[in-house]
Amino acid sequence: MRLFLSLVLFWILSAPAQAETTQPLGKFHVINTAGFIERGGKRAPLASDLETGELTLQRNLSGNLVLTISATDIELFEIEDGLAGLTWNSRNSSVLEAADILDLSSHTVPEHVQAWGADVIWPGQGEVQLVLLPLGENAYSSFLISHPGNSTVVRQMELRKVSGPPNRPDPKATVPAPVLN
């Protein structure tokens, strides 16, 4: 009986650790890839912004995602029904649609595509909705949606895992450098 209880306890305690592997965590590069502003029923694309930033994603004890950017933590909550629980209108823009997200995922049903989000105060934007959707094992698509005045502003961001190990060793002096022709 003691062995059985130990196995059950181990299984219960390991469930959160197993859940953590369902989406990529760690350091990511983030870049604004598209966006638009809508006023009075008319849309205009946002100017390209190819500057990259860096952020970290981790899980907290509640199982929610915590996005850390510029020393600020933002807790993101799982959205019920995943991708199916979100609606947005990206017509006449280069912003991804729900069908695009589904095509880029390994799932065939929108309810199976996990999504996280929160309403937060964003510097220079005021109150915004932040949404994260996984794109494979090493990336996310993210949307930052705000409503300043009589406008709607949608910024699409792409989060990609930082490539290469951060503690990469220096080359050894005894190993000759390759000759490139």
C-alpha positions as a printed Julia matrix, in Angstrom:
181×3 Matrix{Float64}:
   0.0    0.0     0.0
   2.86   2.37    0.85
   4.46   1.71   -2.55
   1.14   2.42   -4.28
   0.68   5.71   -2.39
   4.27   6.69   -3.2
   3.67   6.05   -6.91
   0.42   8.05   -6.86
   2.14  10.93   -5.05
   5.02  10.85   -7.56
   2.54  10.89  -10.46
   0.62  13.85   -8.98
   3.77  15.84   -8.31
   5.23  15.14  -11.74
   2.07  16.26  -13.63
   2.98  19.99  -13.5
   6.48  19.18  -14.74
   5.03  17.22  -17.63
   2.63  20.06  -18.49
   5.52  22.52  -18.68
   6.94  20.76  -21.73
   3.86  21.38  -23.88
   5.07  24.81  -24.96
   8.46  26.41  -25.42
   9.92  28.24  -22.42
  13.12  30.2   -21.91
  14.64  33.19  -23.71
  13.13  34.54  -26.92
  13.9   37.25  -29.45
  10.81  39.36  -30.16
  10.14  41.47  -33.24
   7.11  43.41  -34.49
   6.24  41.75  -37.79
   3.0   43.45  -38.83
   0.22  45.64  -37.62
  -2.47  48.13  -38.45
  -4.4   51.05  -37.07
  -8.12  51.39  -37.74
  -9.99  54.69  -37.44
 -13.47  55.4   -38.72
 -13.67  52.01  -40.46
 -10.44  52.6   -42.45
  -7.27  50.6   -41.91
  -3.71  51.63  -42.47
  -0.65  49.42  -41.97
   1.79  50.32  -39.2
   5.33  51.2   -40.2
   7.79  48.3   -40.08
   9.84  48.01  -36.92
  12.71  45.55  -37.33
  14.28  46.17  -33.93
  14.46  43.05  -31.84
  14.05  42.73  -28.11
  14.47  39.9   -25.7
  12.07  38.33  -23.25
  11.79  35.24  -21.1
   8.83  32.9   -20.69
   8.41  30.57  -17.73
   5.6   28.87  -15.83
   4.62  29.9   -12.32
   3.29  27.63   -9.56
  -0.29  28.25  -10.76
   0.6   26.86  -14.19
   0.25  30.23  -15.93
   2.88  31.64  -18.27
   4.98  34.52  -16.98
   6.47  36.8   -19.62
   9.42  38.86  -18.38
  10.45  41.86  -20.47
  12.53  44.82  -19.29
  12.49  43.47  -15.71
   8.67  43.46  -15.71
   6.69  40.25  -15.16
   3.37  39.81  -16.97
   1.24  36.82  -15.98
  -0.62  35.3   -18.93
  -3.63  33.07  -18.32
  -4.67  30.13  -20.47
  -7.6   31.09  -22.69
 -10.51  28.7   -22.49
 -11.01  26.88  -25.81
  -7.54  28.01  -27.01
  -7.54  29.5   -30.5
 -11.3   28.89  -30.78
 -11.79  31.24  -27.79
 -10.31  34.18  -29.72
 -11.78  36.28  -32.48
 -10.16  39.05  -34.45
 -10.56  40.66  -37.8
  -7.38  41.0   -39.82
  -9.0   41.66  -43.21
  -7.14  44.11  -45.45
  -3.93  43.65  -43.46
  -0.88  41.41  -43.31
  -1.73  40.28  -39.76
  -2.19  36.52  -39.35
  -5.74  35.19  -39.17
  -6.97  32.31  -37.02
  -6.8   30.0   -40.06
  -3.12  30.92  -40.53
  -2.35  30.09  -36.89
  -4.14  26.75  -37.25
  -2.22  25.97  -40.47
   1.09  26.75  -38.74
   0.28  24.52  -35.75
   0.43  20.74  -35.5
  -3.28  20.65  -34.59
  -6.3   20.41  -36.86
  -8.88  21.7   -34.36
  -8.77  25.33  -33.08
  -9.74  24.22  -29.55
  -6.49  22.22  -29.34
  -4.23  25.21  -30.1
  -3.32  26.6   -26.68
  -3.52  30.36  -26.18
  -2.62  32.65  -23.29
  -3.56  36.25  -22.67
  -4.03  39.11  -20.25
  -5.19  42.71  -20.12
  -2.18  44.81  -19.09
  -1.0   48.4   -18.95
   1.64  48.83  -21.68
   4.07  51.78  -21.73
   2.93  54.37  -24.26
  -0.2   52.35  -25.17
  -2.32  52.33  -22.02
  -4.5   49.29  -21.48
  -3.87  46.54  -24.03
  -4.76  42.93  -24.6
  -1.71  40.68  -24.95
  -2.23  37.26  -26.54
   0.31  34.47  -27.15
  -0.17  31.46  -29.45
   2.51  28.78  -29.93
   3.99  28.24  -33.38
   5.82  24.93  -33.22
   8.43  24.0   -30.66
  10.48  27.21  -30.67
   8.22  30.14  -31.46
   5.06  32.07  -30.64
   2.88  34.5   -32.49
   1.7   37.32  -30.28
  -0.78  40.15  -30.6
  -0.9   43.43  -28.71
  -4.32  45.06  -29.17
  -5.14  48.54  -27.89
  -8.0   50.99  -28.33
  -6.62  54.52  -27.96
  -9.39  57.1   -28.47
 -11.61  56.04  -31.37
  -8.93  53.77  -32.88
  -7.94  50.13  -32.77
  -4.24  49.32  -32.98
  -3.1   45.74  -33.57
   0.57  44.84  -33.4
   1.65  41.35  -34.38
   4.88  40.09  -32.86
   6.92  36.99  -33.43
   8.82  35.34  -30.6
  11.68  33.03  -31.58
  13.95  31.04  -29.29
  17.37  32.59  -28.85
  19.7   30.5   -30.98
  22.9   29.03  -29.68
  23.93  28.42  -26.1
  24.49  31.6   -24.06
  27.63  30.19  -22.42
  29.38  29.14  -25.62
  33.11  28.52  -25.0
  35.82  30.61  -26.64
  37.71  28.83  -29.43
  40.88  27.09  -28.29
  44.12  28.68  -29.45
  45.52  25.25  -30.37
  42.8   24.54  -32.92
  43.65  26.17  -36.26
  40.94  28.31  -37.81
  39.45  26.96  -41.05
  40.64  28.54  -44.26
  37.83  29.99  -46.35
  38.43  30.51  -50.05
